[in-house]
mmCIF file of C-alpha atoms and ligand atoms in Angstrom:
data_model
loop_
_atom_site.group_PDB
_atom_site.id
_atom_site.type_symbol
_atom_site.label_atom_id
_atom_site.label_comp_id
_atom_site.label_asym_id
_atom_site.label_seq_id
_atom_site.Cartn_x
_atom_site.Cartn_y
_atom_site.Cartn_z
ATOM 1 C CA UNK A 1 -40.928 -6.983 -6.610
ATOM 2 C CA UNK A 2 -40.457 -9.270 -9.336
ATOM 3 C CA UNK A 3 -41.139 -6.659 -12.439
ATOM 4 C CA UNK A 4 -38.952 -3.775 -10.362
ATOM 5 C CA UNK A 5 -35.165 -6.415 -9.829
ATOM 6 C CA UNK A 6 -36.129 -7.371 -14.129
ATOM 7 C CA UNK A 7 -37.685 -3.760 -14.645
ATOM 8 C CA UNK A 8 -35.295 -2.360 -18.515
ATOM 9 C CA UNK A 9 -35.106 1.253 -16.073
ATOM 10 C CA UNK A 10 -33.463 -0.770 -13.102
ATOM 11 C CA UNK A 11 -30.938 -2.638 -15.579
ATOM 12 C CA UNK A 12 -29.495 0.434 -16.925
ATOM 13 C CA UNK A 13 -29.168 2.796 -14.560
ATOM 14 C CA UNK A 14 -26.568 0.091 -11.775
ATOM 15 C CA UNK A 15 -25.598 -0.624 -15.810
ATOM 16 C CA UNK A 16 -24.958 3.109 -16.755
ATOM 17 C CA UNK A 17 -24.506 5.921 -13.312
ATOM 18 C CA UNK A 18 -24.002 4.228 -10.744
ATOM 19 C CA UNK A 19 -21.122 1.883 -11.580
ATOM 20 C CA UNK A 20 -19.929 6.054 -12.039
ATOM 21 C CA UNK A 21 -20.653 7.068 -9.179
ATOM 22 C CA UNK A 22 -19.608 4.109 -7.315
ATOM 23 C CA UNK A 23 -15.970 4.217 -8.972
ATOM 24 C CA UNK A 24 -16.486 8.535 -8.119
ATOM 25 C CA UNK A 25 -16.873 7.534 -4.562
ATOM 26 C CA UNK A 26 -14.846 4.667 -4.207
ATOM 27 C CA UNK A 27 -11.512 6.838 -5.634
ATOM 28 C CA UNK A 28 -12.168 9.840 -4.495
ATOM 29 C CA UNK A 29 -14.181 9.137 -1.431
ATOM 30 C CA UNK A 30 -10.576 6.761 -0.779
ATOM 31 C CA UNK A 31 -8.002 9.619 -1.829
ATOM 32 C CA UNK A 32 -9.925 12.547 0.710
ATOM 33 C CA UNK A 33 -9.654 9.901 3.743
ATOM 34 C CA UNK A 34 -5.872 9.111 2.611
ATOM 35 C CA UNK A 35 -5.478 13.188 2.686
ATOM 36 C CA UNK A 36 -7.456 13.890 5.403
ATOM 37 C CA UNK A 37 -6.023 11.879 7.803
ATOM 38 C CA UNK A 38 -2.655 12.494 6.869
ATOM 39 C CA UNK A 39 -3.251 16.338 7.253
ATOM 40 C CA UNK A 40 -4.800 15.293 10.544
ATOM 41 C CA UNK A 41 -1.868 13.497 11.477
ATOM 42 C CA UNK A 42 0.487 16.334 10.603
ATOM 43 C CA UNK A 43 -1.239 18.765 13.323
ATOM 44 C CA UNK A 44 -1.617 16.383 15.619
ATOM 45 C CA UNK A 45 2.423 17.614 15.777
ATOM 46 C CA UNK A 46 3.188 14.796 17.821
ATOM 47 C CA UNK A 47 3.426 11.858 15.172
ATOM 48 C CA UNK A 48 5.454 12.838 11.842
ATOM 49 C CA UNK A 49 8.873 14.020 14.393
ATOM 50 C CA UNK A 50 8.291 9.780 15.401
ATOM 51 C CA UNK A 51 8.512 8.673 11.953
ATOM 52 C CA UNK A 52 11.240 6.285 10.521
ATOM 53 C CA UNK A 53 11.231 5.284 7.457
ATOM 54 C CA UNK A 54 12.965 2.103 8.479
ATOM 55 C CA UNK A 55 10.975 1.302 11.974
ATOM 56 C CA UNK A 56 7.323 1.345 8.968
ATOM 57 C CA UNK A 57 9.104 -1.126 6.137
ATOM 58 C CA UNK A 58 10.187 -2.932 9.074
ATOM 59 C CA UNK A 59 6.656 -3.609 10.859
ATOM 60 C CA UNK A 60 5.317 -3.878 6.640
ATOM 61 C CA UNK A 61 7.816 -6.807 6.242
ATOM 62 C CA UNK A 62 6.724 -8.534 8.766
ATOM 63 C CA UNK A 63 3.477 -8.285 8.728
ATOM 64 C CA UNK A 64 2.320 -8.571 4.733
ATOM 65 C CA UNK A 65 4.477 -12.186 4.917
ATOM 66 C CA UNK A 66 2.333 -14.789 5.785
ATOM 67 C CA UNK A 67 3.381 -16.590 9.913
ATOM 68 C CA UNK A 68 6.463 -13.764 10.086
ATOM 69 C CA UNK A 69 4.979 -13.176 13.177
ATOM 70 C CA UNK A 70 3.864 -14.259 16.860
ATOM 71 C CA UNK A 71 0.672 -13.367 15.960
ATOM 72 C CA UNK A 72 0.250 -15.299 12.786
ATOM 73 C CA UNK A 73 1.742 -18.286 14.263
ATOM 74 C CA UNK A 74 -0.109 -19.440 17.193
ATOM 75 C CA UNK A 75 -3.436 -18.831 15.262
ATOM 76 C CA UNK A 76 -1.638 -20.612 11.685
ATOM 77 C CA UNK A 77 -5.566 -21.549 10.581
ATOM 78 C CA UNK A 78 -7.365 -18.187 11.088
ATOM 79 C CA UNK A 79 -3.338 -16.752 9.369
ATOM 80 C CA UNK A 80 -4.291 -19.652 6.078
ATOM 81 C CA UNK A 81 -7.514 -18.517 6.084
ATOM 82 C CA UNK A 82 -7.092 -14.676 6.793
ATOM 83 C CA UNK A 83 -4.225 -14.299 3.229
ATOM 84 C CA UNK A 84 -6.342 -16.619 1.355
ATOM 85 C CA UNK A 85 -9.913 -13.991 1.955
ATOM 86 C CA UNK A 86 -7.836 -11.366 1.436
ATOM 87 C CA UNK A 87 -5.963 -12.072 -1.877
ATOM 88 C CA UNK A 88 -8.744 -13.680 -3.347
ATOM 89 C CA UNK A 89 -11.110 -11.058 -3.230
ATOM 90 C CA UNK A 90 -8.771 -7.829 -4.439
ATOM 91 C CA UNK A 91 -7.413 -10.283 -7.499
ATOM 92 C CA UNK A 92 -10.344 -11.880 -8.354
ATOM 93 C CA UNK A 93 -12.113 -8.825 -10.093
ATOM 94 C CA UNK A 94 -9.932 -7.485 -11.413
ATOM 95 C CA UNK A 95 -8.871 -10.092 -13.408
ATOM 96 C CA UNK A 96 -11.651 -11.611 -14.327
ATOM 97 C CA UNK A 97 -12.698 -12.610 -17.189
ATOM 98 C CA UNK A 98 -16.180 -11.189 -17.173
ATOM 99 C CA UNK A 99 -15.515 -8.111 -15.323
ATOM 100 C CA UNK A 100 -12.858 -7.537 -18.043
ATOM 101 C CA UNK A 101 -14.829 -7.756 -20.839
ATOM 102 C CA UNK A 102 -16.348 -4.671 -19.178
ATOM 103 C CA UNK A 103 -13.781 -2.534 -19.177
ATOM 104 C CA UNK A 104 -12.954 -3.954 -22.995
ATOM 105 C CA UNK A 105 -15.833 -3.229 -24.777
ATOM 106 C CA UNK A 106 -16.100 0.276 -22.585
ATOM 107 C CA UNK A 107 -12.846 1.759 -23.201
ATOM 108 C CA UNK A 108 -10.362 -0.594 -24.894
ATOM 109 C CA UNK A 109 -8.637 -1.132 -21.737
ATOM 110 C CA UNK A 110 -7.126 -4.336 -21.419
ATOM 111 C CA UNK A 111 -5.475 -6.479 -19.263
ATOM 112 C CA UNK A 112 -4.238 -10.547 -17.789
ATOM 113 C CA UNK A 113 -6.934 -12.617 -17.334
ATOM 114 C CA UNK A 114 -7.154 -15.633 -14.684
ATOM 115 C CA UNK A 115 -8.343 -18.884 -16.180
ATOM 116 C CA UNK A 116 -12.140 -19.109 -15.929
ATOM 117 C CA UNK A 117 -12.196 -22.050 -13.370
ATOM 118 C CA UNK A 118 -8.610 -19.700 -11.907
ATOM 119 C CA UNK A 119 -11.048 -17.168 -10.375
ATOM 120 C CA UNK A 120 -14.953 -19.639 -10.175
ATOM 121 C CA UNK A 121 -11.748 -21.044 -7.367
ATOM 122 C CA UNK A 122 -10.697 -17.222 -5.954
ATOM 123 C CA UNK A 123 -14.368 -17.280 -6.047
ATOM 124 C CA UNK A 124 -16.177 -20.291 -3.437
ATOM 125 C CA UNK A 125 -12.286 -19.499 -1.434
ATOM 126 C CA UNK A 126 -14.093 -16.069 -0.765
ATOM 127 C CA UNK A 127 -17.465 -17.148 -0.002
ATOM 128 C CA UNK A 128 -16.178 -20.122 2.068
ATOM 129 C CA UNK A 129 -14.129 -17.860 4.035
ATOM 130 C CA UNK A 130 -16.125 -16.245 4.742
ATOM 131 C CA UNK A 131 -18.318 -18.292 6.385
ATOM 132 C CA UNK A 132 -15.658 -19.069 8.109
ATOM 133 C CA UNK A 133 -15.161 -15.559 9.150
ATOM 134 C CA UNK A 134 -18.776 -15.642 10.094
ATOM 135 C CA UNK A 135 -19.252 -18.420 12.513
ATOM 136 C CA UNK A 136 -15.647 -17.783 14.100
ATOM 137 C CA UNK A 137 -17.678 -14.497 15.303
ATOM 138 C CA UNK A 138 -20.111 -16.277 16.795
ATOM 139 C CA UNK A 139 -18.893 -19.179 18.323
ATOM 140 C CA UNK A 140 -15.589 -18.235 19.918
ATOM 141 C CA UNK A 141 -15.891 -17.016 22.878
ATOM 142 C CA UNK A 142 -13.147 -14.225 22.750
ATOM 143 C CA UNK A 143 -14.272 -12.752 19.127
ATOM 144 C CA UNK A 144 -17.813 -12.944 20.052
ATOM 145 C CA UNK A 145 -17.620 -11.051 23.509
ATOM 146 C CA UNK A 146 -15.698 -7.966 20.679
ATOM 147 C CA UNK A 147 -18.236 -8.550 18.313
ATOM 148 C CA UNK A 148 -21.024 -5.748 16.742
ATOM 149 C CA UNK A 149 -23.344 -6.033 14.855
ATOM 150 C CA UNK A 150 -22.151 -3.579 12.061
ATOM 151 C CA UNK A 151 -19.082 -6.188 12.300
ATOM 152 C CA UNK A 152 -21.541 -8.922 9.962
ATOM 153 C CA UNK A 153 -23.278 -5.785 8.154
ATOM 154 C CA UNK A 154 -19.692 -5.688 6.561
ATOM 155 C CA UNK A 155 -18.860 -8.880 6.781
ATOM 156 C CA UNK A 156 -21.926 -9.314 3.521
ATOM 157 C CA UNK A 157 -20.719 -6.324 1.890
ATOM 158 C CA UNK A 158 -17.251 -8.573 1.120
ATOM 159 C CA UNK A 159 -18.832 -11.461 0.497
ATOM 160 C CA UNK A 160 -22.243 -9.974 -1.960
ATOM 161 C CA UNK A 161 -20.772 -9.607 -4.735
ATOM 162 C CA UNK A 162 -18.889 -12.613 -5.310
ATOM 163 C CA UNK A 163 -21.425 -15.249 -3.687
ATOM 164 C CA UNK A 164 -24.117 -13.115 -6.439
ATOM 165 C CA UNK A 165 -20.909 -13.307 -8.973
ATOM 166 C CA UNK A 166 -20.875 -16.503 -8.768
ATOM 167 C CA UNK A 167 -24.914 -17.502 -9.308
ATOM 168 C CA UNK A 168 -24.627 -15.171 -12.745
ATOM 169 C CA UNK A 169 -21.524 -17.013 -14.032
ATOM 170 C CA UNK A 170 -22.883 -19.975 -13.646
ATOM 171 C CA UNK A 171 -26.214 -19.695 -13.820
ATOM 172 C CA UNK A 172 -27.952 -20.658 -11.288
ATOM 173 C CA UNK A 173 -30.668 -18.890 -10.549
ATOM 174 C CA UNK A 174 -33.982 -18.824 -11.575
ATOM 175 C CA UNK A 175 -33.563 -15.126 -13.486
ATOM 176 C CA UNK A 176 -30.807 -14.293 -15.010
ATOM 177 C CA UNK A 177 -31.077 -10.995 -15.367
ATOM 178 C CA UNK A 178 -32.338 -10.674 -11.665
ATOM 179 C CA UNK A 179 -28.801 -11.752 -10.548
ATOM 180 C CA UNK A 180 -26.885 -10.215 -12.661
ATOM 181 C CA UNK A 181 -28.457 -6.178 -11.424
ATOM 182 C CA UNK A 182 -28.346 -7.679 -7.635
ATOM 183 C CA UNK A 183 -24.908 -8.320 -8.303
ATOM 184 C CA UNK A 184 -23.690 -5.309 -10.180
ATOM 185 C CA UNK A 185 -25.880 -3.569 -7.363
ATOM 186 C CA UNK A 186 -23.623 -5.920 -4.933
ATOM 187 C CA UNK A 187 -20.559 -4.799 -5.886
ATOM 188 C CA UNK A 188 -21.814 -0.711 -6.268
ATOM 189 C CA UNK A 189 -21.898 -0.762 -2.603
ATOM 190 C CA UNK A 190 -19.017 -2.821 -2.036
ATOM 191 C CA UNK A 191 -16.769 -0.367 -3.956
ATOM 192 C CA UNK A 192 -18.223 2.965 -2.393
ATOM 193 C CA UNK A 193 -18.148 0.652 1.583
ATOM 194 C CA UNK A 194 -14.544 0.866 1.363
ATOM 195 C CA UNK A 195 -13.923 4.419 2.183
ATOM 196 C CA UNK A 196 -16.672 5.091 4.102
ATOM 197 C CA UNK A 197 -17.030 1.893 6.754
ATOM 198 C CA UNK A 198 -14.875 0.077 8.225
ATOM 199 C CA UNK A 199 -14.166 -1.602 5.438
ATOM 200 C CA UNK A 200 -11.586 2.051 4.880
ATOM 201 C CA UNK A 201 -8.972 -0.871 6.604
ATOM 202 C CA UNK A 202 -7.821 -1.597 3.203
ATOM 203 C CA UNK A 203 -6.513 1.890 2.202
ATOM 204 C CA UNK A 204 -4.733 3.121 5.938
ATOM 205 C CA UNK A 205 -3.288 -0.685 6.931
ATOM 206 C CA UNK A 206 0.267 0.535 5.767
ATOM 207 C CA UNK A 207 0.119 3.727 7.470
ATOM 208 C CA UNK A 208 -1.340 2.413 11.181
ATOM 209 C CA UNK A 209 1.791 -0.128 10.633
ATOM 210 C CA UNK A 210 4.259 3.104 10.049
ATOM 211 C CA UNK A 211 2.780 4.800 12.851
ATOM 212 C CA UNK A 212 2.168 1.676 15.555
ATOM 213 C CA UNK A 213 6.252 0.182 13.439
ATOM 214 C CA UNK A 214 7.779 3.982 14.124
ATOM 215 C CA UNK A 215 7.005 4.183 18.607
ATOM 216 C CA UNK A 216 7.837 0.810 18.767
ATOM 217 C CA UNK A 217 11.073 1.312 17.041
ATOM 218 C CA UNK A 218 12.540 3.974 17.333
ATOM 219 C CA UNK A 219 10.502 5.739 20.519
ATOM 220 C CA UNK A 220 10.045 2.121 23.189
ATOM 221 C CA UNK A 221 13.678 0.131 20.912
ATOM 222 C CA UNK A 222 11.535 -3.081 20.792
ATOM 223 C CA UNK A 223 9.567 -4.698 18.310
ATOM 224 C CA UNK A 224 6.111 -4.742 17.250
ATOM 225 C CA UNK A 225 5.637 -8.739 16.704
HETATM 226 C C1 LIG B 1 -19.168 -2.370 -10.314
HETATM 227 C C2 LIG B 1 -19.558 -3.066 -11.156
HETATM 228 C C3 LIG B 1 -19.712 -4.599 -11.285
HETATM 229 C C4 LIG B 1 -19.959 -4.565 -12.405
HETATM 230 C C5 LIG B 1 -20.779 -4.449 -13.889
HETATM 231 C C6 LIG B 1 -19.682 -6.351 -12.358
HETATM 232 C C7 LIG B 1 -20.352 -6.804 -13.443
HETATM 233 C C8 LIG B 1 -20.304 -8.713 -13.880
HETATM 234 C C9 LIG B 1 -20.483 -9.231 -14.535
HETATM 235 C C10 LIG B 1 -21.629 -8.612 -16.043
HETATM 236 C C11 LIG B 1 -20.763 -10.682 -13.916
HETATM 237 C C12 LIG B 1 -20.858 -12.168 -15.446
HETATM 238 C C13 LIG B 1 -19.372 -12.531 -15.544
HETATM 239 C C14 LIG B 1 -19.693 -13.852 -16.557
HETATM 240 O O1 LIG B 1 -20.590 -13.959 -17.011
HETATM 241 O O2 LIG B 1 -18.703 -14.812 -17.012
HETATM 242 C C15 LIG B 1 -19.622 -10.766 -12.618
HETATM 243 C C16 LIG B 1 -18.854 -11.397 -12.362
HETATM 244 C C17 LIG B 1 -18.220 -11.388 -10.836
HETATM 245 N N1 LIG B 1 -18.085 -10.718 -10.887
HETATM 246 FE FE1 LIG B 1 -19.058 -8.671 -10.889
HETATM 247 N N2 LIG B 1 -19.573 -6.795 -11.484
HETATM 248 C C18 LIG B 1 -18.892 -5.531 -10.618
HETATM 249 C C19 LIG B 1 -18.001 -5.293 -9.557
HETATM 250 C C20 LIG B 1 -17.834 -6.450 -8.755
HETATM 251 C C21 LIG B 1 -17.309 -5.942 -7.920
HETATM 252 C C22 LIG B 1 -16.441 -4.695 -7.220
HETATM 253 C C23 LIG B 1 -16.218 -7.725 -7.217
HETATM 254 C C24 LIG B 1 -15.984 -8.107 -6.135
HETATM 255 C C25 LIG B 1 -15.436 -7.343 -4.811
HETATM 256 C C26 LIG B 1 -17.441 -8.800 -8.035
HETATM 257 C C27 LIG B 1 -16.911 -9.653 -7.836
HETATM 258 C C28 LIG B 1 -17.375 -11.105 -9.409
HETATM 259 C C29 LIG B 1 -16.896 -12.120 -8.831
HETATM 260 C C30 LIG B 1 -16.180 -12.902 -7.872
HETATM 261 C C31 LIG B 1 -17.611 -12.428 -10.633
HETATM 262 C C32 LIG B 1 -17.436 -13.964 -10.810
HETATM 263 C C33 LIG B 1 -17.797 -15.485 -9.671
HETATM 264 C C34 LIG B 1 -17.254 -16.634 -10.576
HETATM 265 O O3 LIG B 1 -16.624 -16.760 -11.775
HETATM 266 O O4 LIG B 1 -17.280 -17.524 -10.103
HETATM 267 N N3 LIG B 1 -17.975 -7.737 -9.155
HETATM 268 N N4 LIG B 1 -19.003 -9.355 -12.740
HETATM 269 C C1 LIG B 2 -4.656 -5.039 0.531
HETATM 270 C C2 LIG B 2 -5.582 -4.178 1.618
HETATM 271 C C3 LIG B 2 -6.420 -4.991 2.587
HETATM 272 C C4 LIG B 2 -5.687 -5.319 3.769
HETATM 273 C C5 LIG B 2 -3.788 -6.263 4.418
HETATM 274 C C6 LIG B 2 -6.525 -6.019 4.672
HETATM 275 C C7 LIG B 2 -6.003 -6.231 6.594
HETATM 276 C C8 LIG B 2 -6.875 -6.672 7.153
HETATM 277 C C9 LIG B 2 -6.269 -7.943 8.616
HETATM 278 C C10 LIG B 2 -5.285 -7.703 9.158
HETATM 279 C C11 LIG B 2 -7.426 -8.189 9.340
HETATM 280 C C12 LIG B 2 -7.893 -9.611 10.492
HETATM 281 C C13 LIG B 2 -8.085 -10.568 10.024
HETATM 282 C C14 LIG B 2 -7.824 -11.964 11.651
HETATM 283 O O1 LIG B 2 -8.710 -11.163 11.908
HETATM 284 O O2 LIG B 2 -7.388 -11.347 11.673
HETATM 285 C C15 LIG B 2 -8.880 -7.875 7.982
HETATM 286 C C16 LIG B 2 -10.368 -8.269 8.100
HETATM 287 C C17 LIG B 2 -11.139 -8.183 7.384
HETATM 288 N N1 LIG B 2 -10.946 -7.772 5.873
HETATM 289 FE FE1 LIG B 2 -9.117 -7.049 5.718
HETATM 290 N N2 LIG B 2 -7.429 -6.018 4.237
HETATM 291 C C18 LIG B 2 -6.571 -5.599 3.971
HETATM 292 C C19 LIG B 2 -8.194 -5.271 2.446
HETATM 293 C C20 LIG B 2 -9.926 -5.891 2.635
HETATM 294 C C21 LIG B 2 -11.104 -5.349 0.992
HETATM 295 C C22 LIG B 2 -10.806 -4.809 -0.018
HETATM 296 C C23 LIG B 2 -12.056 -5.568 2.257
HETATM 297 C C24 LIG B 2 -13.755 -5.353 1.952
HETATM 298 C C25 LIG B 2 -13.922 -5.453 0.382
HETATM 299 C C26 LIG B 2 -11.908 -6.692 3.132
HETATM 300 C C27 LIG B 2 -13.135 -7.204 3.813
HETATM 301 C C28 LIG B 2 -11.553 -8.023 6.084
HETATM 302 C C29 LIG B 2 -13.700 -8.037 6.906
HETATM 303 C C30 LIG B 2 -15.222 -8.133 6.398
HETATM 304 C C31 LIG B 2 -12.343 -8.952 7.677
HETATM 305 C C32 LIG B 2 -13.373 -9.288 9.503
HETATM 306 C C33 LIG B 2 -14.143 -10.123 8.949
HETATM 307 C C34 LIG B 2 -13.987 -11.099 9.931
HETATM 308 O O3 LIG B 2 -15.058 -10.746 10.274
HETATM 309 O O4 LIG B 2 -13.180 -11.436 11.279
HETATM 310 N N3 LIG B 2 -9.937 -6.667 3.468
HETATM 311 N N4 LIG B 2 -8.333 -7.510 6.886
#
């Protein structure tokens, strides 16, 4: 196992062709999932006629602002942690110095970079928030009741690149090569999982809000928050 993980072929594969596979599946898969959902919604015939831009925007605005909805005000801790988790989860990998250097080396693409300490702190926020979600699922009876084994798997998939990235950055693990290989592999698994698992909520949240917001606003004449 040790030899397998440290082998140059595996490292080269994970750092080379597999990066292409991951990005193509992430981008292609995301486009496919969004287009096929829009197509099915069109075929259902009863969805588009009810859509209202006004109520879609009203709903989106309310759910994207922390504490705007009643449900968020009822659970302040969960709201703060959910927002922090998601902001750090998306912003950190995109603006990370270590990642930006790779884009620059390969494609000469340059953009903003977070100070290393800030990126490190944001990584820890993701890790501790995930720990909080895990404990909530284990401890809180009403959350445990609706928890499936797949919820734990998805949580692990989301947080694994952050745990391994943190260990790589601080060189905390005895073998740097193993950790980098594992980090890249987990990063690729996360990217591929986004369009094809429930992590696809990232792609669909605006559609969910458009539908729910329009249904409540234009049809039921009430609010969805
Ligand atoms: C797909 C290909 C990926 C490659 C080739 C890659 C490569 C790297 C490398 C080389 C580092 C170390 C940087 C350093 O030593 O300063 C790193 C750190 C990191 N990566 Fe990635 N990564 C990938 C995907 C991801 C993904 C998808 C995520 C998150 C969703 C992620 C999150 C992180 C974080 C948070 C750190 C740094 C942690 C810290 O500074 O404490 N990576 N990555
Ligand atoms: C911008 C796009 C995104 C939006 C609007 C969004 C929204 C949400 C919301 C509303 C929840 C429910 C929180 C609660 O229980 O109160 C949630 C949960 C979650 N999200 Fe996202 N999300 C996005 C992107 C992502 C991405 C990219 C990932 C991972 C790669 C992710 C991973 C998770 C996980 C693991 C949970 C469940 C936490 C738990 O176990 O309770 N999200 N998201």
